[in-house]
Tab-separated table of C-alpha atoms in Angstrom:
chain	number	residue	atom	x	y	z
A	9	UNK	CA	-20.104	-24.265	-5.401
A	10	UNK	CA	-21.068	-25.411	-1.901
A	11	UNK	CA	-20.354	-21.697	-0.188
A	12	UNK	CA	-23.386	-19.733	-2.918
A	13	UNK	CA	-25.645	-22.578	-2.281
A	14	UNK	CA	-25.535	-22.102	1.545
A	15	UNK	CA	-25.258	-18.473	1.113
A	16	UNK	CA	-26.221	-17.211	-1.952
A	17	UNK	CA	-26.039	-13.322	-1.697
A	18	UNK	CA	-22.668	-13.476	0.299
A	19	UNK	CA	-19.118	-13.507	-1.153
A	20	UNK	CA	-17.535	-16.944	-1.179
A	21	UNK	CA	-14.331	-16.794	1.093
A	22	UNK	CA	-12.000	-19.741	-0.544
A	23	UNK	CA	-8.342	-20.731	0.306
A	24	UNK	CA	-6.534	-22.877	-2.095
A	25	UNK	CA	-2.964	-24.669	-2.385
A	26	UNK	CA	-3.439	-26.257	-6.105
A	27	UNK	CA	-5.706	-25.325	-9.326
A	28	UNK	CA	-5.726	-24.593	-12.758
A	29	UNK	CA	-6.092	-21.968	-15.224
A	30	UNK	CA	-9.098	-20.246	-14.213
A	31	UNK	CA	-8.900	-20.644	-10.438
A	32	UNK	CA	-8.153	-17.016	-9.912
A	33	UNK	CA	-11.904	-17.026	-10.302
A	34	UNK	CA	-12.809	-18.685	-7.422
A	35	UNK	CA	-10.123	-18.829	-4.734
A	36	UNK	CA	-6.974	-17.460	-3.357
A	37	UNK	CA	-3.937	-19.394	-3.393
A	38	UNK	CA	-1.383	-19.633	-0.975
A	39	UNK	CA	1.946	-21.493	-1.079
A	40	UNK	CA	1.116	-24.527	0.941
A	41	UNK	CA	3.300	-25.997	4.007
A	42	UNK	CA	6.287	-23.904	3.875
A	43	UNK	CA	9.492	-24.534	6.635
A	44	UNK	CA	10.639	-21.819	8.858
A	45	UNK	CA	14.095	-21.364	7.438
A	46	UNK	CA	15.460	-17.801	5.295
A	47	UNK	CA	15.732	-19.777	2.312
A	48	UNK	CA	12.187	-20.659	2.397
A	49	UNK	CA	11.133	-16.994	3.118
A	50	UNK	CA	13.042	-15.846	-0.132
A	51	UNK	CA	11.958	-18.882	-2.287
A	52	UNK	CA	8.467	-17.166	-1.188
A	53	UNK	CA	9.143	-13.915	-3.075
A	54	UNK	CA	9.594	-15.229	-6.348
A	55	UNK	CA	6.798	-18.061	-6.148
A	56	UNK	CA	4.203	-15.254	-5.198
A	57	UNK	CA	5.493	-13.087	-7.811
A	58	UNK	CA	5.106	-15.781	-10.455
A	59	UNK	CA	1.671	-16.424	-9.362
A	60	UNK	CA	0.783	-12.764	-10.173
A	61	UNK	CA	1.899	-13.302	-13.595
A	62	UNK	CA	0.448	-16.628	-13.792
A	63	UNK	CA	-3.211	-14.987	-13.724
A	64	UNK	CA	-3.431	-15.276	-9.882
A	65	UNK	CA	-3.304	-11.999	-8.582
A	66	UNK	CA	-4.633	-12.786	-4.753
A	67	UNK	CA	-1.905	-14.993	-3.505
A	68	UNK	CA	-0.144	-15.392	-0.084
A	69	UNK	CA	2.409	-17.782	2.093
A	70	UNK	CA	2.166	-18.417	5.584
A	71	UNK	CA	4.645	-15.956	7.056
A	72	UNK	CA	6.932	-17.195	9.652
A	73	UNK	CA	6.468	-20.542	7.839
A	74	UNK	CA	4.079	-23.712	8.909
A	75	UNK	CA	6.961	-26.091	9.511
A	76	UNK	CA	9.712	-25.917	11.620
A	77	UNK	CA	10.162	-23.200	14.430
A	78	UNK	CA	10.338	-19.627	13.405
A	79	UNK	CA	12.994	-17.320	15.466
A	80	UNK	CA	12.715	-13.889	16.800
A	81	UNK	CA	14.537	-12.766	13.688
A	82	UNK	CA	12.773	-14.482	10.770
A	83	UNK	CA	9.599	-13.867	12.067
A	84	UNK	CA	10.009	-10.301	12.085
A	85	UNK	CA	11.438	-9.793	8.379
A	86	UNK	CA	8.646	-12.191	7.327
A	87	UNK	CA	6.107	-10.410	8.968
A	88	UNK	CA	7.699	-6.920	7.559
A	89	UNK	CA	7.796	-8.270	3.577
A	90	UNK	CA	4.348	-10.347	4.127
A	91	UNK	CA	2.382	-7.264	4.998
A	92	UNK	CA	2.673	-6.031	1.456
A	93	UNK	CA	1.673	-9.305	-0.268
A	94	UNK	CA	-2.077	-9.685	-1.635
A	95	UNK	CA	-2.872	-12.483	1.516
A	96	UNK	CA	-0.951	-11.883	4.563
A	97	UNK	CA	-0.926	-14.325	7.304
A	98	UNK	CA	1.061	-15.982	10.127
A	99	UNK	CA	0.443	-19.799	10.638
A	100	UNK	CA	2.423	-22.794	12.423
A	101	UNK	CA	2.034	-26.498	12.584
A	102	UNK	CA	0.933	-28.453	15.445
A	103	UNK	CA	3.579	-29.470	17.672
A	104	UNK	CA	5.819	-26.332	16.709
A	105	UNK	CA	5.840	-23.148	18.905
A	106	UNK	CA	3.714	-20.122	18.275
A	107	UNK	CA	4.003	-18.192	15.434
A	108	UNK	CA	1.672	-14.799	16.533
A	109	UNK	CA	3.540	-11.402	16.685
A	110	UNK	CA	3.095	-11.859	20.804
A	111	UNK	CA	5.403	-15.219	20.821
A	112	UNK	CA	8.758	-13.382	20.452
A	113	UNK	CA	8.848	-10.963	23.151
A	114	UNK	CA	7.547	-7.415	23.769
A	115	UNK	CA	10.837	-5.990	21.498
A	116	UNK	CA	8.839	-8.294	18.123
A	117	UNK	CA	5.852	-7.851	19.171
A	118	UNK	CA	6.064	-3.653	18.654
A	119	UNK	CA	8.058	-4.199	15.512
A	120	UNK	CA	5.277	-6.307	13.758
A	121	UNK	CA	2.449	-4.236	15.395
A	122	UNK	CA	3.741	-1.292	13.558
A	123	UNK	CA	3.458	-3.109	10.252
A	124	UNK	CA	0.202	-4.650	11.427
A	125	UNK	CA	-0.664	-1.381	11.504
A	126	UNK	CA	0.292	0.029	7.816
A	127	UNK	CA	-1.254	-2.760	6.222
A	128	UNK	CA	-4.573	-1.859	7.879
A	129	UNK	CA	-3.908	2.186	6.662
A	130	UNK	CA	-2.881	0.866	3.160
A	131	UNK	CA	-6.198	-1.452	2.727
A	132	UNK	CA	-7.204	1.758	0.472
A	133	UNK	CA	-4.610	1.142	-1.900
A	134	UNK	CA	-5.075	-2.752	-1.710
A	135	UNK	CA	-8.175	-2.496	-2.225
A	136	UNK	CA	-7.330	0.036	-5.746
A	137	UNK	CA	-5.186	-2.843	-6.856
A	138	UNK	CA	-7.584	-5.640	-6.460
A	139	UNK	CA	-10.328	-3.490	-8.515
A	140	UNK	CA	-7.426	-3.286	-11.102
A	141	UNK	CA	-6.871	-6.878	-11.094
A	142	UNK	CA	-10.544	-7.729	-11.271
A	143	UNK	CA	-10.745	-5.412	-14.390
A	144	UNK	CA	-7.778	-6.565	-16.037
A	145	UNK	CA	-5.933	-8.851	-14.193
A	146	UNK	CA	-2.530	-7.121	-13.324
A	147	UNK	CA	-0.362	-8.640	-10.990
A	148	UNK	CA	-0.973	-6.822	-7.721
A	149	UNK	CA	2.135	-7.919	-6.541
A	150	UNK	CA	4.654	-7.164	-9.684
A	151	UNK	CA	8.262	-7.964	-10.667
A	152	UNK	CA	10.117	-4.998	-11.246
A	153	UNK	CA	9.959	-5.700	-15.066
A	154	UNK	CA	5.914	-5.264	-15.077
A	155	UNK	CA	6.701	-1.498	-15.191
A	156	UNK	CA	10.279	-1.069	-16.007
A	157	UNK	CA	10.712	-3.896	-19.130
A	158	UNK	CA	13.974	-2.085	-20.840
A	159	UNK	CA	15.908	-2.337	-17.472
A	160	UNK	CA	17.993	-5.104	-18.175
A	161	UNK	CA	18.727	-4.801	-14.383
A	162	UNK	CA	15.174	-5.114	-13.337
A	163	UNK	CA	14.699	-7.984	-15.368
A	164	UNK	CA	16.995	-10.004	-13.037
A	165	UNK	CA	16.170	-8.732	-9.532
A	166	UNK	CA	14.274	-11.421	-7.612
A	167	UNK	CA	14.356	-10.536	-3.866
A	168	UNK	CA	12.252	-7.198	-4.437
A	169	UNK	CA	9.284	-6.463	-5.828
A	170	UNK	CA	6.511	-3.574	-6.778
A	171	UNK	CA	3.063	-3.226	-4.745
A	172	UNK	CA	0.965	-1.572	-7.455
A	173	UNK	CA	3.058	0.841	-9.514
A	174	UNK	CA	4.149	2.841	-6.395
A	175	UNK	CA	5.571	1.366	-3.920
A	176	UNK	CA	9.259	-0.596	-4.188
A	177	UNK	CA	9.670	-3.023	-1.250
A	178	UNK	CA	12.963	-5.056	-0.444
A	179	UNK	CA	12.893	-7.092	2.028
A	180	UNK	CA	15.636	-8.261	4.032
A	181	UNK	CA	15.914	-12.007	2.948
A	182	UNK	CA	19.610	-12.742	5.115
A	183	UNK	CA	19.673	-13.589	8.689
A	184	UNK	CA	21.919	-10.964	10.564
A	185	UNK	CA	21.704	-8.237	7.618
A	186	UNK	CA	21.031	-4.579	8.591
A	187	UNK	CA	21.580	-3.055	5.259
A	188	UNK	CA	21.419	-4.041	1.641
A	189	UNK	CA	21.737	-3.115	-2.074
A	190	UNK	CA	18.171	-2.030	-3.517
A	191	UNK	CA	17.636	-1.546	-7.359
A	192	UNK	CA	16.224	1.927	-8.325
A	193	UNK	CA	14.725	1.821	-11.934
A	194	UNK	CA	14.954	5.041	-13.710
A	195	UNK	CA	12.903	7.820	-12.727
A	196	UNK	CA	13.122	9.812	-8.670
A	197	UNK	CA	11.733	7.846	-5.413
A	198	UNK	CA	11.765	8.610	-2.262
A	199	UNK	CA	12.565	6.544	1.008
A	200	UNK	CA	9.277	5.630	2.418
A	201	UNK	CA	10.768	6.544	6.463
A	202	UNK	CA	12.925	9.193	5.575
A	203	UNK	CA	11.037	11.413	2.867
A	204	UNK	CA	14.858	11.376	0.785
A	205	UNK	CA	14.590	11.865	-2.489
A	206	UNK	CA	16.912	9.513	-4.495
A	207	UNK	CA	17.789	9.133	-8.039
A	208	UNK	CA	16.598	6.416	-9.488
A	209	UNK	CA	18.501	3.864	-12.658
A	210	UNK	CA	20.903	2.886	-9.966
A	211	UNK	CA	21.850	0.581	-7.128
A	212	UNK	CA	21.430	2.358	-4.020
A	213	UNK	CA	22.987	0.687	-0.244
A	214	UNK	CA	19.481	0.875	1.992
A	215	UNK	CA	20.214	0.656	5.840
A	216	UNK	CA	17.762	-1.309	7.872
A	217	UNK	CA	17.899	-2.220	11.826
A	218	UNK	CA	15.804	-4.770	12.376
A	219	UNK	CA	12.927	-2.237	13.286
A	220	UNK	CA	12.887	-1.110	9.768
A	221	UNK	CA	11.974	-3.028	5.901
A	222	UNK	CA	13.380	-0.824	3.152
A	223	UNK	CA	10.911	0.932	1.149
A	224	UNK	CA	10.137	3.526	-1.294
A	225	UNK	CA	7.657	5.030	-2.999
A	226	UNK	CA	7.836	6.395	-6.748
A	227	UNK	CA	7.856	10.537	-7.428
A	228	UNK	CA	4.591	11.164	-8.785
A	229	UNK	CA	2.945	8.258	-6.589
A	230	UNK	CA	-0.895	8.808	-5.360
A	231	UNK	CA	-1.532	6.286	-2.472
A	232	UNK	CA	-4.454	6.847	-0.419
A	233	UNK	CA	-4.135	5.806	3.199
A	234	UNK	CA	-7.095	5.526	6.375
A	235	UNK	CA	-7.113	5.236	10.125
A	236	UNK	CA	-5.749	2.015	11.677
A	237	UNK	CA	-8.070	-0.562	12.725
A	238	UNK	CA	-8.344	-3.579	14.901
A	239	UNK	CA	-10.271	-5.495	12.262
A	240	UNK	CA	-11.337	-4.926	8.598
A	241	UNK	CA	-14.603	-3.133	9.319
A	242	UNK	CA	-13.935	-2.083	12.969
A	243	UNK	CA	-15.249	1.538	12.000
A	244	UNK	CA	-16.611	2.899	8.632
A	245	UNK	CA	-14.224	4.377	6.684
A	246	UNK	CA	-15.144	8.714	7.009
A	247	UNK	CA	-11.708	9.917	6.092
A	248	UNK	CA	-9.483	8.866	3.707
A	249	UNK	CA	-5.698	10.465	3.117
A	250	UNK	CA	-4.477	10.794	-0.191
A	251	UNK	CA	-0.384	10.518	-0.155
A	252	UNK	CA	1.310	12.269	-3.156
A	253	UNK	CA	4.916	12.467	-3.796
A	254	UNK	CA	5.445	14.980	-6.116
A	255	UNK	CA	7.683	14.224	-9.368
A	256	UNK	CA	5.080	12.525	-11.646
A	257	UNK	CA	1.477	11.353	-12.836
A	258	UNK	CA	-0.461	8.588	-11.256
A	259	UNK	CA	-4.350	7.287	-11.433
A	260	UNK	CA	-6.221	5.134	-9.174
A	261	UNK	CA	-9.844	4.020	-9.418
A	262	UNK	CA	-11.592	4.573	-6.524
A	263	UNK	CA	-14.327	2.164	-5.425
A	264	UNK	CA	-17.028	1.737	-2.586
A	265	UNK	CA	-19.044	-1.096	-2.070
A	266	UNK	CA	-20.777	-3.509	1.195
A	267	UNK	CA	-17.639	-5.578	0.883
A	268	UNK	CA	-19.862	-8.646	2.167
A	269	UNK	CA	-22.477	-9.398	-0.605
A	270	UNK	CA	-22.949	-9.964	-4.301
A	271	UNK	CA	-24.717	-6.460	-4.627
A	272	UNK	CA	-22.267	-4.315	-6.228
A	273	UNK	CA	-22.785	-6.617	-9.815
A	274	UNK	CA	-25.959	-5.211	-9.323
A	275	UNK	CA	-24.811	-1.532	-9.311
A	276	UNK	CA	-24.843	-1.121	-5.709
A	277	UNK	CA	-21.401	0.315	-5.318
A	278	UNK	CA	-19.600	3.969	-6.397
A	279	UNK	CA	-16.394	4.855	-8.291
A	280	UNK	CA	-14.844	7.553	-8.944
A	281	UNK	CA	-11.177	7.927	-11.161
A	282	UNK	CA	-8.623	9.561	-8.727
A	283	UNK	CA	-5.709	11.548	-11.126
A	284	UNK	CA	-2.465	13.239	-9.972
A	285	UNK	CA	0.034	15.209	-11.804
A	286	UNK	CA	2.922	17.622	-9.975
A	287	UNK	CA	5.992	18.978	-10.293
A	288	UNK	CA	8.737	21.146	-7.968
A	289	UNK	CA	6.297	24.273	-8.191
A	290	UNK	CA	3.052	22.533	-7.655
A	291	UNK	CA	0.754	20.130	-8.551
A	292	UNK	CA	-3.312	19.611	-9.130
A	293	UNK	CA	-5.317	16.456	-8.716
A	294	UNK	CA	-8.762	15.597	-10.046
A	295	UNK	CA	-11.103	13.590	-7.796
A	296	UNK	CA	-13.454	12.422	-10.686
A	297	UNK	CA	-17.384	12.792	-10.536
A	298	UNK	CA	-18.649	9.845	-8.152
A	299	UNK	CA	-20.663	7.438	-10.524
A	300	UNK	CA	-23.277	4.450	-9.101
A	301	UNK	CA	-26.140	4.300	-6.851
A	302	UNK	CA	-24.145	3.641	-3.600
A	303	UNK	CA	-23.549	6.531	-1.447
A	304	UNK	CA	-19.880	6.996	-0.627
A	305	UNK	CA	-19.239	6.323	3.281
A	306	UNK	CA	-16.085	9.521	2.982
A	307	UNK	CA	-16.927	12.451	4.660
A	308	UNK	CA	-13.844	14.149	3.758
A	309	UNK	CA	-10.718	13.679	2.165
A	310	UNK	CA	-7.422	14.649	3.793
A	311	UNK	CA	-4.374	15.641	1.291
A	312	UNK	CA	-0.704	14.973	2.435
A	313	UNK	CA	1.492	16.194	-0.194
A	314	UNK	CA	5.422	15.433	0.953
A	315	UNK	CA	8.543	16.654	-0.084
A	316	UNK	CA	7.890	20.025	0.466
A	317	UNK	CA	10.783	22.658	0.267
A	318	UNK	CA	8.535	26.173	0.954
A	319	UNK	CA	5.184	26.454	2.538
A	320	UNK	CA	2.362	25.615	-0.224
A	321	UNK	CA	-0.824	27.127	-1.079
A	322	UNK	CA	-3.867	25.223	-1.973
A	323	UNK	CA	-7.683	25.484	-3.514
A	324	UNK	CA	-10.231	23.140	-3.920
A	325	UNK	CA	-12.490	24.307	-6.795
A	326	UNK	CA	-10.786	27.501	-6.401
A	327	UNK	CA	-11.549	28.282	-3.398
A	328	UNK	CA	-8.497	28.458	-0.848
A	329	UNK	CA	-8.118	26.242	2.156
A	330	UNK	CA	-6.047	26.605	5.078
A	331	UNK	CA	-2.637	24.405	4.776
A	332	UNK	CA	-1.004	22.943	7.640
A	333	UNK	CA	2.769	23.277	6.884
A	334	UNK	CA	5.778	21.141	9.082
A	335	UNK	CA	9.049	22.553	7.104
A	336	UNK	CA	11.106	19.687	9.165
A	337	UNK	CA	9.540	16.881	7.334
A	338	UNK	CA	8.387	18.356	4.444
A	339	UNK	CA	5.169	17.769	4.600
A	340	UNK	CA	1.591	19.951	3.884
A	341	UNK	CA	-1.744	18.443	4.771
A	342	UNK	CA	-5.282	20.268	4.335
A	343	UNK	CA	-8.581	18.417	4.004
A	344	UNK	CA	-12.224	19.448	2.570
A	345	UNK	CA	-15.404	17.448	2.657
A	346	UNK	CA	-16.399	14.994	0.339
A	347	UNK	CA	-19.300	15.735	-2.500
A	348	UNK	CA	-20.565	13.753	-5.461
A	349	UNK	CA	-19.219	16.383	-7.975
A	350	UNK	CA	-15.772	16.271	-9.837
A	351	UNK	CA	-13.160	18.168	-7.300
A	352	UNK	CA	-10.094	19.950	-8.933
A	353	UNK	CA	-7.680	20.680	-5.799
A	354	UNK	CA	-4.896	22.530	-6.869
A	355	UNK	CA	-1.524	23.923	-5.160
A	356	UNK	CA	1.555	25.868	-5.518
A	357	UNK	CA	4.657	26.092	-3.880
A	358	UNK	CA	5.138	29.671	-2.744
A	359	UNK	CA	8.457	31.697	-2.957
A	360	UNK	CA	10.472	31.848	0.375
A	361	UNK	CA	9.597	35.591	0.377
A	362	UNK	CA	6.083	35.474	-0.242
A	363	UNK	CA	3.663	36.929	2.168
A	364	UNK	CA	1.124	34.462	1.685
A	365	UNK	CA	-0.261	33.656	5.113
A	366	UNK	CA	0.017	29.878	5.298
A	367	UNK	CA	-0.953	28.008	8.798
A	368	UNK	CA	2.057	25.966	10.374
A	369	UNK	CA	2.460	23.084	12.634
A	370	UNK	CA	2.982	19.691	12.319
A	371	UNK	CA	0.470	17.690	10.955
A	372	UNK	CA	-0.994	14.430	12.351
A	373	UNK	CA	-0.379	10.970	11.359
């Protein structure tokens, strides 16, 4: 290819509309010149989704679509959905008006910034599911079926979809909506906004002003979370959160590399395996021994365990760290540094009568 001839120790950047089996290998694909209209925008969902089955696991469309003129409205659920696809873009023809989260008014503008914003914190995870996809090629983007296969239910829902294993988005796909029906497969999740926990084999009525997309996230999910940036690489990433939702086992492989050059083939990068387990009472999560020649860029990892009922008590390698506890949203954070070594980090949920002292305040962001 043209792009390792000119620059043969940097990563090839390629966008393309057509290919064959195999082009996963060398390009993304997006959807090609889309129209600005809802049906359009849901067509999107399942032509992305089929993609990730297809063998294509980095896949976009042009959000707010190329064609056409995009309202106020569309824009923002398109710009809400598209931040959890693989490639996530906004675009416009010539001729048409301007499709950037500034073109609708200050009200759109703050609504897309804020899921500007959570793509940039979830690059983490994104980044976890594009390892797994390089490895083995799962979807990153998944049907509900990928993980749920014996829910005939599942098997037929179209207009929401999985990002990884752990989080359930649904998208509002009708103009004017501000609620609809979401699909729970079995097992407990909890709303991404609210921190409810909600059983799941069952269709559940989702609310959604305009302001909000509904999503949840899967008891027993691990997603690790950093700071928001202006621009991929804007600052070096020091601290990384690690989001648990108790209920449930999860793993993640955890990998550091340049992100620019060829290098990591080489064995310039680190991994480590990342796996949680917990329950009501507690919970323990193994950070696994770092492996490669690369040293990691996190100086210290920052746990945020939610749905808390009682204040929690935690050690890292058995030694006890101060919590952080904010009983109105349920959620405990405490952080230690970062080291090479395996790290076992541990907690309990302590009785409402224990005298355990147990710092409390709300956490940050």
């Amino acid at each position: 290819m043209g792009s390792h001839k000119a620059a043969p120790d940097q990563r090839p950047f390629v966008i393309t509309r057509a290919g064959w089996a195999g082009i996963q290998k060398h390009a993304l694909v997006w959807t090609g010149d889309n129209s600005s209209t809802w049906q359009h925008f849901e067509d999107s969902l399942q032509t992305l989704l089929n993609l990730g089955l297809s063998g294509v696991p980095f896949c976009g469309c042009d959000a707010g679509g190329f064609l056409d003129n995009c309202t106020p409205e569309l824009f923002i659920r398109w710009m809400q959905c598209a931040a959890f696809t693989p490639f996530f873009r906004a675009h416009t023809n010539t001729g048409t008006i301007d499709h950037e989260p500034w073109s609708f008014g200050p009200a759109a503008e703050a609504i897309v910034r804020h899921y500007i914003g959570l793509r940039y914190q979830l690059l983490p995870y994104l980044k976890a599911l594009f390892v797994e996809a390089t490895h083995s090629g799962t979807p990153i983007m998944r049907p509900l079926f990928w993980h749920y296969p014996d829910d005939p239910v599942a098997a037929q829902i179209a207009d929401q979809f999985l990002l990884g294993r752990d989080l359930l988005v649904a998208p509002i796909v009708r103009q004017g909506a501000v609620a609809r029906s979401v699909h729970l497969p079995d097992g407990d999740w909890f709303s991404y906004w609210t921190g409810e926990k909600i059983a799941g084999g069952q269709q559940v009525v989702a609310h959604a002003p305009i302001e909000f997309m509904p999503l949840f996230v899967r008891a027993g999910a691990l997603i690790p979370f950093r700071e928001i940036q202006q621009f991929t690489g804007e600052r070096p990433l020091k601290e990384v959160t690690l989001h648990l939702w108790p209920g449930g086992m999860s793993s993640l492989r955890w990998s550091e590399e340049d992100g620019v050059t060829n290098r990591h083939a080489d064995g310039d990068r680190t991994e480590r395996e990342l796996i949680h387990s917990s329950g009501a009472k507690g919970g323990r999560l193994v950070i696994g021994r770092a492996v490669g020649s690369r040293k990691s860029s996190v100086r210290y990892w920052r746990i945020l365990l939610r749905g808390t009922t009682t204040r929690v008590r935690a050690t890292v390698n058995g030694r006890r760290v101060d919590v952080h506890h904010d009983p109105g949203s349920g959620i405990a954070v405490w952080k230690f540094a970062n080291r090479s070594g395996e790290v076992v980090i541990e907690w309990e949920q302590l009785n409402r009568r224990s005298r355990h002292p147990v710092r409390t305040g709300r956490p940050g962001p």
